[in-house]
Amino acid sequence: MSVTADAATSLVVNGTTLETIERGRGRPILFLHPSNGIDAGAPVLDRLAQGGRVIAPSHPGFGASQLPKGMTTIDDVSYFYLDLLEQLDLRDVLVVGVGIGGWIAAEIAVKSTERLSQLVLGNPVGLKFGDRETRDIVDIWSVTPDEFNALAYHDPNVGKRDYKSLPDAEALAAARNREATARFGWSPYMHNPKLKHRLHRICIPTLILWGTADRILSESYGRSYAAAIAGAKFEPIERAGHFPHVEQPEEFARRALAFADTPAARARRA
Amino acid sequence: MRVYHFTEQPYYPAWNDHQGSLRINLPNERCDPKTAGDLYHRWYDEWLVADDLGLDIMLNEHHQTATCMSSTVIVGLSILARETKKARLLVLGYPLGHRPDPLRCAEELSTIDVISRGRLDMGFIKGVPYEFPASNQNPVAVMDRFWEAHDFIIKAMTHRGENFNWEGEYFHYRQVNIWPRPVQQPHPPIWSTTGNRSQARLLGEKGYVMATLGSGYATRPLQDAYRAGYFAKRGVHAPADRFGYLGLVAVADNEAEARRRGDLVAGYLRSSAIVHVPFRNPPGFLAVEDYARMLKGQSPPRTFTKDGRAIDMYKGSVQDLIDAGVLFCGTPDQVYEQIVAFCEYCGGMGNLLMMGHAGFLTHEDTVDNLTLFGKEVLPRLKAWKQPVAEVAAA
């Protein structure tokens, strides 16, 4: 895999080409983006790269990444990422996932933590706690873009995008992000009913970082998520919503790297 | 030429008081079941009038909406299969993309075909975008699911002998053997709709009847794509009966009255697009390139007049709609001439899907509309010889 300073490069896993951003050197940090994709210029990537080698792919079907035939669930995506870890022979990996990326991270970890050292989940989806008539996660396909921004961000202006002036390639990537999110998250809505019953298999230090202004998810959802994973810590991040890595990139990366460097985490790595 | 009378069976009493959405999220307390019952009986009475006049019948289905109370089209088909005598019964469309169980589809449609003694036309469609939140079927990959459901239904209707097995990408069945099988052989005629040329060509290859709605004087390119597919598979040109077109119809003794009725019938178009904005384009419903263009706000006009003027089908005046071939409106002579001109433009179009009622048009006006059309327009259309456009040389 070639590495350049900013632009995304290509990585082929099982014949599927992923666009991937890579930054920094040292212990591997796999960054798993949320539903709206990853921007090569995102400050959080540079900040995380101060603590290791950041590998940030666009998930299959997102951005400019190909979608393998038959891939329809986050369960499938997580197996794909296990193949990626194996192919790159990554070990001692800090996995950082936000939103749907946090869901993917949890799905990876219940299958195998052999190559992982810690999990950091930022406002993750993927689980259901409420009863059958209570939706835990706002139906993002029933709200307008403005309503979404008001629910998802501490500062709704951060979420605004001028689609009309977007270059065609970026508009296509945005359309693919939305389509892929619906492919994997339409129903059951943004969760895997099986996942809750598999979480006991996660045996590595886990941190939930929580943008407290998130109203796509409630804070009690985040705390329930942490309580469902043995030993998981929960840390709020103020002045951030559903995408804390975007609204507070410095704080998000600092907490993630600090967690990866705690004595318990170091002991595990040794 | 065949002419099918169609109404969406609207619950129009709720139309004048909504919060920006007549579909999906208009609370159902706004529908009085007693009034709904009266309306259903009215629509069926009008279809019986159509049957007596020699018109055929079209029904459709929508969900959670005041624009169309036919939430389960099989009910209307069941009633009309028994109560009508001559009319063909076209369901357009039967939304396979919203259906979880194509075995049930095959059973329902076969039963209708048998009870109607072979009068069913099966119009398969993927379904409208805003009803995916209602059906909860995934809008992503809907066409793949549509074609697998289609393949399964045809197999279930035509299979003889031992039970068969189906383990597809989307549907699984272990012992398939539907009772009754359809009476039309090998199966009832298949129709579909489309707005894009590659799909039109595919429908042509299959030889299914292709219908369009509101495409007016922009219909011909779609039909020519169909013709190319049809000719490529068969070496003969697609006859007029392979094409259907849904047009609004308002006939009266005099032009002023016809235009008054036309304005009421156009209420269908004016109400049709009133949908909560986020439901209008769920991801995956459009091809991703089209979805990207939509994100950028690029939605080219799709309805044009004969001289190439773009009109907004949802807001256009009666005259705009007449000019665009969306509404056929006037005295019987005028309506006959408008329809013939449109069919000539198409190069042959053998099935008019006539919206003979919509919106606030009263029962009396609807019956008069149907009667004038049935007695003074239909016989002349049936006698008129359709052209058969040939495929342009490649």
XYZ file of C-alpha atoms in Angstrom:
664
model
C 0.000 0.000 0.000
C 1.415 3.341 -0.994
C 1.053 6.271 1.355
C 0.763 9.915 0.476
C 0.299 12.881 2.719
C -3.354 13.661 2.178
C -5.103 11.903 -0.639
C -6.862 8.600 -0.267
C -5.084 5.576 -1.666
C -6.356 2.188 -2.730
C -6.271 -0.957 -0.678
C -7.478 -4.265 -2.087
C -8.974 -6.805 0.315
C -10.394 -10.059 -1.067
C -10.595 -8.466 -4.495
C -12.518 -5.451 -3.193
C -10.889 -2.047 -3.608
C -11.257 0.355 -0.697
C -10.291 3.991 -0.715
C -8.143 4.433 2.345
C -6.482 7.307 4.129
C -3.254 6.504 5.924
C -1.310 8.792 8.264
C 1.568 8.488 10.728
C 3.781 5.688 11.962
C 3.816 3.263 14.842
C 1.149 1.146 16.465
C -1.851 0.665 14.165
C -5.018 2.689 14.693
C -7.984 1.560 12.596
C -10.439 4.440 12.260
C -13.979 3.402 11.279
C -16.070 6.308 10.036
C -19.782 6.993 10.686
C -22.642 7.086 8.157
C -21.502 10.289 6.469
C -18.070 8.955 5.542
C -14.579 10.260 6.143
C -12.928 13.364 4.791
C -9.198 13.166 4.044
C -8.840 16.621 5.561
C -10.534 15.712 8.849
C -8.398 17.142 11.699
C -9.073 14.082 13.857
C -6.946 11.942 11.543
C -3.855 14.114 11.950
C -4.354 14.297 15.683
C -4.758 10.521 15.995
C -1.671 10.076 13.816
C 0.390 11.644 16.603
C -0.214 8.375 18.455
C 0.367 5.826 15.716
C -0.283 4.725 12.160
C -3.850 5.667 11.286
C -5.629 3.547 8.688
C -9.016 5.024 7.764
C -10.804 3.162 4.980
C -14.143 4.059 3.484
C -16.296 1.067 4.350
C -17.404 -1.217 1.515
C -20.099 0.584 -0.475
C -19.238 3.985 1.062
C -17.333 6.862 -0.558
C -15.395 5.447 -3.493
C -15.010 1.939 -2.021
C -16.382 -1.039 -3.884
C -19.162 -3.168 -2.465
C -18.504 -6.931 -2.554
C -21.341 -9.052 -3.883
C -23.627 -10.379 -1.200
C -22.588 -7.896 1.493
C -25.814 -6.744 3.124
C -25.185 -6.477 6.868
C -22.768 -4.914 9.332
C -22.055 -8.495 10.361
C -20.678 -9.038 6.826
C -18.688 -5.793 7.030
C -17.050 -6.872 10.277
C -15.816 -10.141 8.753
C -14.418 -8.094 5.896
C -12.442 -5.968 8.368
C -11.099 -9.079 10.099
C -9.766 -10.074 6.680
C -8.230 -6.620 6.295
C -6.457 -6.907 9.661
C -5.138 -10.304 8.673
C -4.041 -9.243 5.216
C -2.099 -6.253 6.534
C -0.912 -8.411 9.421
C -1.850 -5.689 11.876
C -1.413 -6.465 15.568
C -2.051 -4.574 18.760
C -4.631 -2.483 16.919
C -6.489 0.394 18.544
C -9.896 0.413 16.853
C -11.700 3.775 16.904
C -15.216 3.826 15.457
C -17.894 6.510 15.417
C -21.638 5.974 14.916
C -22.086 3.141 12.449
C -18.288 2.729 12.600
C -18.628 2.062 16.329
C -21.189 -0.606 15.504
C -18.726 -2.191 13.057
C -15.993 -2.070 15.724
C -18.199 -3.889 18.239
C -19.125 -6.497 15.612
C -15.434 -7.064 14.870
C -14.574 -7.418 18.537
C -17.262 -10.022 19.314
C -15.808 -12.189 16.552
C -12.122 -11.882 17.428
C -9.967 -9.595 19.533
C -6.822 -11.508 18.635
C -5.364 -8.590 16.705
C -6.948 -5.836 18.791
C -5.702 -4.032 21.892
C -8.479 -1.520 22.720
C -11.813 -0.307 21.433
C -12.877 3.308 21.421
C -16.494 3.809 20.353
C -17.764 7.320 19.688
C -21.573 7.598 19.957
C -21.969 4.091 18.538
C -25.176 2.564 17.195
C -25.810 -1.157 16.748
C -27.697 -2.138 19.896
C -31.329 -1.883 20.971
C -32.332 -1.385 24.584
C -35.898 -0.021 24.471
C -39.057 -2.079 24.145
C -40.519 -2.952 20.746
C -42.562 0.237 20.530
C -39.754 2.561 21.597
C -37.286 3.638 18.945
C -33.828 4.124 20.509
C -32.387 5.838 17.456
C -34.052 8.732 15.616
C -35.273 7.614 12.184
C -32.797 9.634 10.137
C -34.824 9.003 6.982
C -37.888 10.740 8.377
C -36.255 14.083 9.146
C -35.165 16.936 6.900
C -31.465 17.822 6.557
C -31.957 20.838 8.817
C -33.729 18.742 11.424
C -30.964 16.165 11.200
C -28.283 18.785 11.783
C -30.188 20.196 14.745
C -30.405 16.709 16.278
C -26.933 15.492 15.403
C -24.684 18.457 16.151
C -23.885 20.702 19.076
C -23.533 23.412 16.433
C -25.922 22.601 13.560
C -23.939 24.842 11.215
C -21.118 22.296 11.287
C -23.372 19.800 9.537
C -24.464 22.112 6.738
C -23.314 21.194 3.271
C -23.899 23.090 0.073
C -24.757 20.126 -2.131
C -25.520 22.296 -5.136
C -21.891 23.361 -5.514
C -20.340 19.994 -4.662
C -18.060 18.508 -7.332
C -19.721 15.516 -8.997
C -17.364 12.999 -7.380
C -18.172 14.295 -3.902
C -21.901 14.311 -4.577
C -21.603 10.727 -5.792
C -19.693 9.783 -2.635
C -22.364 11.438 -0.486
C -25.086 9.555 -2.372
C -23.175 6.282 -1.937
C -22.752 6.973 1.800
C -26.497 7.383 2.175
C -27.289 4.334 0.106
C -24.788 2.150 1.970
C -26.126 3.333 5.326
C -29.630 2.290 4.262
C -28.343 -1.002 2.856
C -26.867 -1.956 6.224
C -29.142 -0.082 8.606
C -32.665 0.060 7.134
C -34.133 -2.870 9.039
C -33.629 -3.894 11.790
C -33.085 -0.186 12.117
C -29.430 0.629 12.878
C -28.896 -2.383 15.080
C -28.264 -6.096 15.065
C -30.568 -7.886 17.509
C -27.917 -10.607 17.872
C -25.132 -8.269 18.913
C -26.288 -7.694 22.491
C -26.041 -11.407 23.187
C -22.504 -11.567 21.835
C -20.971 -8.624 23.692
C -19.649 -10.854 26.497
C -17.016 -11.982 24.005
C -15.348 -8.551 24.064
C -12.398 -9.011 26.398
C -10.307 -5.912 25.661
C -10.446 -2.485 27.294
C -13.316 -0.485 25.824
C -14.094 3.205 26.062
C -17.335 4.865 25.006
C -16.784 8.513 24.124
C -20.039 10.415 24.108
C -20.820 13.713 22.459
C -23.364 14.969 24.965
C -25.313 17.131 22.497
C -26.305 14.051 20.463
C -30.070 13.834 20.109
C -30.022 11.137 17.428
C -29.109 8.954 20.399
C -29.734 9.693 24.070
C -27.010 9.727 26.691
C -28.795 6.887 28.475
C -28.387 4.868 25.275
C -24.629 5.508 25.469
C -24.472 4.577 29.137
C -26.457 1.395 28.461
C -23.987 0.572 25.688
C -21.076 0.949 28.114
C -22.864 -1.122 30.752
C -23.394 -3.927 28.243
C -19.650 -4.409 27.662
C -17.698 -5.794 30.615
C -15.478 -3.148 32.151
C -16.243 -0.504 29.549
C -15.704 3.111 30.542
C -18.013 5.967 29.587
C -16.658 9.490 29.099
C -18.772 12.436 27.975
C -17.392 15.034 25.558
C -18.989 18.422 25.883
C -19.826 20.728 22.967
C -20.139 17.793 20.604
C -23.061 15.766 19.256
C -23.401 12.550 17.262
C -20.048 13.128 15.530
C -17.680 14.043 18.386
C -14.621 13.399 16.195
C -15.821 16.262 13.952
C -16.945 18.788 16.542
C -14.167 18.123 19.094
C -11.386 16.393 17.132
C -8.628 17.398 19.536
C -10.462 16.232 22.632
C -11.732 13.100 20.912
C -8.254 12.045 19.759
C -6.610 12.991 23.048
C -9.034 10.846 25.036
C -8.753 7.924 22.624
C -4.946 7.972 22.704
C -4.831 8.487 26.462
C -7.114 5.502 26.938
C -4.871 3.388 24.739
C -1.972 4.359 26.942
C -3.487 3.630 30.377
C -1.670 1.059 32.572
C -4.426 -1.528 32.125
C -4.307 -1.128 28.391
C -0.514 -1.244 28.366
C -0.560 -4.412 30.455
C -2.844 -6.020 27.958
C -0.559 -5.011 25.102
C 2.491 -6.438 26.859
C -57.834 0.365 -28.633
C -58.726 -0.453 -25.080
C -59.657 2.155 -22.489
C -59.443 1.386 -18.787
C -61.368 3.520 -16.292
C -59.274 4.361 -13.276
C -59.669 6.266 -10.051
C -57.201 6.329 -7.186
C -60.153 5.951 -4.811
C -59.121 9.096 -2.941
C -60.296 10.089 0.488
C -60.677 13.654 -0.761
C -62.576 14.902 2.320
C -59.152 15.142 4.012
C -57.461 17.032 1.212
C -58.138 20.577 2.266
C -56.695 20.329 5.738
C -53.262 18.777 6.036
C -49.904 19.767 7.487
C -47.893 19.412 4.283
C -48.367 15.697 3.837
C -51.337 13.722 2.519
C -49.350 10.503 2.570
C -47.677 8.229 5.117
C -48.019 10.473 8.175
C -51.468 12.076 7.888
C -53.091 10.690 11.057
C -55.776 8.128 10.274
C -58.219 9.774 12.664
C -58.757 12.106 9.710
C -60.428 9.220 7.877
C -63.997 8.582 9.003
C -64.627 4.884 8.330
C -68.314 5.505 7.590
C -67.478 8.088 4.945
C -64.791 5.767 3.597
C -67.399 3.032 3.232
C -69.659 5.347 1.256
C -66.763 6.271 -1.010
C -65.737 2.661 -1.674
C -69.280 1.807 -2.703
C -69.286 4.832 -4.955
C -66.063 3.797 -6.748
C -67.368 0.275 -7.281
C -70.677 1.620 -8.615
C -68.759 3.745 -11.103
C -66.665 0.785 -12.210
C -69.869 -1.147 -12.842
C -71.037 1.735 -15.039
C -67.722 1.520 -16.883
C -68.185 -2.221 -17.375
C -71.638 -1.668 -18.867
C -70.224 0.971 -21.224
C -67.595 -1.390 -22.620
C -64.729 0.199 -20.774
C -62.086 -1.852 -19.038
C -61.034 -1.267 -15.448
C -57.787 -0.351 -13.758
C -57.042 -0.409 -10.035
C -53.958 0.407 -8.066
C -52.714 0.399 -4.521
C -51.126 2.897 -2.157
C -50.490 2.898 1.543
C -51.221 5.197 4.472
C -52.583 7.946 2.276
C -55.605 10.151 1.708
C -54.819 10.158 -2.016
C -55.769 6.493 -2.457
C -57.799 4.293 -0.127
C -56.950 1.105 -2.003
C -54.384 -0.158 0.486
C -54.880 -3.749 -0.535
C -55.772 -3.885 -4.204
C -56.679 -7.528 -4.025
C -59.885 -6.533 -2.206
C -61.030 -4.282 -5.054
C -60.038 -6.878 -7.634
C -61.952 -9.528 -5.706
C -65.141 -7.491 -5.641
C -64.901 -6.523 -9.307
C -63.914 -10.016 -10.432
C -67.334 -11.146 -9.249
C -69.452 -8.060 -9.953
C -68.288 -7.125 -13.442
C -68.937 -9.180 -16.531
C -66.805 -8.036 -19.449
C -64.157 -5.579 -18.375
C -60.538 -6.562 -18.202
C -59.190 -5.922 -14.711
C -55.796 -4.298 -14.752
C -53.863 -3.850 -11.554
C -51.241 -1.163 -12.132
C -49.444 -1.416 -10.104
C -49.034 -4.307 -7.863
C -46.015 -3.094 -5.859
C -43.668 -6.071 -5.671
C -40.975 -3.929 -4.046
C -43.183 -3.486 -0.991
C -44.230 -7.128 -0.801
C -42.501 -9.472 1.625
C -44.137 -12.629 0.251
C -44.382 -13.262 -3.507
C -45.953 -16.671 -2.907
C -48.960 -14.868 -1.497
C -48.901 -12.580 -4.569
C -49.019 -15.567 -6.926
C -51.896 -17.110 -4.991
C -53.928 -13.900 -4.838
C -53.499 -13.023 -8.498
C -54.215 -16.552 -9.709
C -57.403 -16.614 -7.675
C -58.525 -13.282 -9.150
C -57.784 -14.584 -12.642
C -59.870 -17.686 -12.014
C -62.845 -15.902 -10.427
C -62.885 -13.239 -13.173
C -62.715 -16.055 -15.744
C -59.475 -14.845 -17.213
C -59.832 -11.075 -17.177
C -56.790 -10.120 -15.097
C -53.862 -8.016 -16.319
C -50.936 -8.021 -13.885
C -49.051 -4.738 -13.714
C -45.945 -5.317 -11.621
C -44.143 -2.257 -10.294
C -41.446 -1.683 -7.707
C -43.666 0.720 -5.738
C -43.475 4.432 -5.035
C -40.538 5.846 -3.051
C -42.442 7.344 -0.143
C -44.071 4.045 0.794
C -40.847 2.298 1.836
C -41.155 3.820 5.319
C -44.634 2.268 5.442
C -43.778 -1.184 4.101
C -40.354 -1.199 5.808
C -38.925 -3.042 2.801
C -35.411 -1.818 2.031
C -35.364 0.707 -0.818
C -31.784 -0.357 -1.553
C -31.608 -3.073 -4.228
C -35.373 -2.887 -4.752
C -35.081 -3.745 -8.453
C -33.093 -6.901 -7.693
C -35.855 -7.913 -5.286
C -38.505 -6.911 -7.832
C -37.076 -9.196 -10.511
C -36.651 -12.129 -8.161
C -40.278 -11.738 -7.013
C -41.370 -11.482 -10.654
C -39.430 -14.623 -11.618
C -40.876 -16.503 -8.684
C -44.488 -15.495 -9.412
C -44.182 -16.559 -13.063
C -42.607 -19.846 -12.042
C -45.335 -20.453 -9.428
C -48.083 -19.704 -11.964
C -46.660 -21.847 -14.744
C -45.122 -24.767 -12.889
C -46.795 -28.159 -13.219
C -45.980 -31.430 -11.558
C -44.131 -31.982 -8.325
C -43.714 -29.185 -5.803
C -40.770 -26.951 -6.561
C -38.107 -25.377 -4.413
C -36.884 -21.773 -4.338
C -33.800 -20.649 -2.496
C -33.020 -17.249 -3.968
C -31.183 -14.186 -2.797
C -34.310 -12.686 -1.235
C -37.035 -15.348 -1.075
C -37.114 -18.888 0.192
C -39.818 -21.515 -0.281
C -39.621 -25.271 0.097
C -42.844 -26.817 -1.305
C -44.438 -24.586 -3.932
C -47.638 -25.723 -5.618
C -50.226 -22.957 -5.896
C -53.968 -23.669 -5.993
C -55.693 -22.535 -8.106
C -53.381 -21.920 -11.009
C -54.380 -19.073 -13.345
C -56.862 -19.707 -16.135
C -55.081 -17.498 -18.696
C -52.213 -19.445 -20.229
C -49.385 -19.521 -19.616
C -50.170 -16.713 -17.166
C -52.150 -13.430 -17.126
C -50.597 -10.671 -19.280
C -47.820 -8.732 -17.572
C -47.596 -4.957 -17.562
C -45.130 -2.612 -15.980
C -44.201 1.045 -15.852
C -40.931 2.864 -16.178
C -39.435 6.284 -16.639
C -36.037 5.243 -17.923
C -34.902 3.972 -21.266
C -32.783 1.018 -20.197
C -35.703 -0.411 -18.268
C -38.003 0.376 -21.230
C -35.725 -1.619 -23.514
C -35.742 -4.530 -21.066
C -39.560 -4.486 -20.967
C -39.513 -4.505 -24.769
C -37.272 -7.549 -24.808
C -39.722 -9.308 -22.526
C -42.685 -8.107 -24.568
C -44.612 -6.876 -21.547
C -47.038 -3.981 -21.873
C -45.220 -0.782 -20.908
C -47.249 2.034 -19.419
C -46.199 5.556 -18.557
C -47.860 8.276 -16.523
C -47.659 11.994 -17.058
C -44.901 11.653 -19.638
C -47.007 13.514 -22.216
C -45.098 14.602 -25.272
C -41.891 13.158 -23.787
C -43.227 9.608 -24.066
C -41.898 8.681 -27.463
C -38.204 8.156 -26.524
C -39.241 5.649 -23.854
C -41.481 3.843 -26.318
C -38.755 3.805 -28.942
C -36.377 2.226 -26.436
C -39.062 -0.387 -25.851
C -39.498 -0.887 -29.592
C -35.771 -1.469 -30.004
C -35.782 -4.166 -27.333
C -38.920 -5.772 -28.717
C -37.572 -5.832 -32.273
C -34.166 -7.155 -31.204
C -35.756 -10.230 -29.627
C -38.411 -10.945 -32.250
C -37.566 -9.308 -35.539
C -41.032 -7.749 -35.715
C -42.165 -4.299 -34.687
C -43.982 -3.787 -31.391
C -47.708 -3.403 -32.002
C -49.705 -0.589 -30.405
C -51.184 -2.919 -27.814
C -47.765 -3.154 -26.126
C -48.102 0.445 -24.909
C -50.251 2.008 -22.233
C -50.583 5.604 -21.185
C -52.307 7.062 -18.174
C -54.131 10.246 -19.118
C -56.657 12.314 -17.219
C -59.975 12.552 -19.057
C -62.733 15.146 -18.757
C -65.512 15.115 -21.347
C -68.690 17.189 -21.376
C -71.295 18.444 -23.814
C -69.601 21.807 -23.974
C -66.041 22.953 -23.620
C -66.583 25.169 -20.575
C -68.093 22.333 -18.560
C -65.359 19.968 -19.726
C -62.702 22.390 -18.504
C -64.455 22.732 -15.160
C -64.346 18.950 -14.833
C -60.765 18.885 -16.089
C -59.740 21.240 -13.348
C -61.314 18.940 -10.746
C -59.704 15.833 -12.226
C -56.345 17.631 -12.186
C -56.777 17.628 -8.414
C -55.148 14.210 -8.616
C -51.907 15.765 -9.847
C -52.077 18.683 -7.445
C -52.529 16.415 -4.432
C -50.209 13.664 -5.579
C -46.914 15.315 -4.651
C -47.959 16.526 -1.214
C -45.668 14.288 0.804
C -43.490 14.885 3.849
C -40.196 15.882 2.203
C -37.835 13.286 3.757
C -40.032 10.440 2.478
C -39.805 11.513 -1.157
C -36.495 9.943 -2.097
C -35.295 7.200 0.223
C -31.696 6.166 -0.473
C -31.385 3.322 -2.941
C -34.680 3.965 -4.713
C -32.948 5.856 -7.489
C -29.750 4.689 -9.146
C -26.920 6.231 -7.159
C -25.876 8.538 -10.018
C -29.435 9.893 -10.200
C -29.529 10.220 -6.417
C -26.325 12.284 -6.557
C -27.859 14.569 -9.181
C -30.924 14.950 -6.988
C -28.730 15.903 -4.015
C -27.273 18.624 -6.190
C -30.782 19.840 -6.926
C -30.659 18.773 -10.547
C -34.106 17.395 -11.400
C -34.739 17.976 -15.096
C -38.367 18.572 -16.137
C -40.067 15.442 -17.423
C -43.325 16.718 -18.893
C -43.350 18.593 -22.187
C -45.924 19.964 -24.587
C -45.981 18.980 -28.235
C -43.929 22.048 -29.110
C -41.304 21.290 -26.460
C -42.384 23.563 -23.623
C -41.673 22.090 -20.171
C -44.597 22.179 -17.773
C -44.941 21.395 -14.102
C -47.390 18.525 -14.068
C -48.261 19.146 -10.430
C -49.120 22.805 -10.823
C -49.912 23.317 -14.504
C -53.155 24.917 -15.701
C -55.825 22.932 -17.522
C -54.522 24.356 -20.806
C -50.924 23.369 -19.923
C -52.052 19.856 -19.128
C -54.015 19.588 -22.390
C -51.044 20.898 -24.360
C -48.779 18.337 -22.714
C -51.057 15.376 -23.419
C -51.471 14.823 -19.690
C -55.175 15.724 -19.765
C -57.603 14.931 -22.578
C -60.362 17.451 -22.110
C -63.233 18.933 -24.092
C -66.261 17.869 -26.075
C -66.326 14.269 -27.328
C -64.993 15.430 -30.710
C -62.156 17.369 -29.113
C -61.203 14.526 -26.789
C -61.231 12.030 -29.658
C -58.960 14.298 -31.685
C -56.584 14.885 -28.759
C -56.245 11.163 -28.094
C -55.722 10.298 -31.750
C -53.091 13.024 -32.058
C -51.314 11.635 -29.028
C -51.420 8.059 -30.324
C -50.072 9.225 -33.669
C -47.233 11.014 -31.885
C -46.517 7.764 -30.038
C -46.451 5.763 -33.251
C -49.232 3.600 -31.870
C -50.492 3.454 -28.306
C -53.189 0.882 -27.742
C -54.193 1.179 -24.098
C -55.508 4.397 -22.647
C -55.572 4.274 -18.886
C -58.243 6.864 -18.376
C -58.430 8.657 -15.082
C -62.147 9.260 -15.397
C -62.531 10.320 -11.824
C -60.226 12.164 -9.482
C -60.402 14.529 -6.585
C -63.617 16.410 -6.015
C -65.395 15.366 -9.226
C -68.873 14.305 -8.074
C -70.502 10.946 -8.701
C -72.973 12.511 -11.149
C -70.202 14.255 -13.076
C -68.122 11.088 -13.105
C -70.971 8.996 -14.468
C -71.660 11.631 -17.114
C -67.951 11.777 -17.971
C -67.788 7.991 -18.361
C -71.061 7.810 -20.269
C -70.159 10.489 -22.795
C -66.764 8.926 -23.279
C -68.151 5.401 -23.523
C -70.866 6.306 -26.007
C -69.267 9.009 -28.121
C -65.499 8.565 -27.945
C -64.799 4.909 -27.279
C -66.517 3.478 -30.402
C -64.559 5.856 -32.635
C -61.280 5.004 -30.888
C -61.969 1.297 -31.305
C -62.650 1.810 -35.009
C -59.521 3.930 -35.508
C -56.548 2.053 -36.934
C -53.426 2.481 -34.833
C -50.120 3.078 -36.590
C -47.228 0.711 -35.898
C -44.020 2.688 -35.658
C -40.988 0.875 -36.947
C -37.677 0.749 -35.177
C -35.360 3.418 -36.517
C -32.367 1.990 -38.345
C -29.390 1.733 -36.030
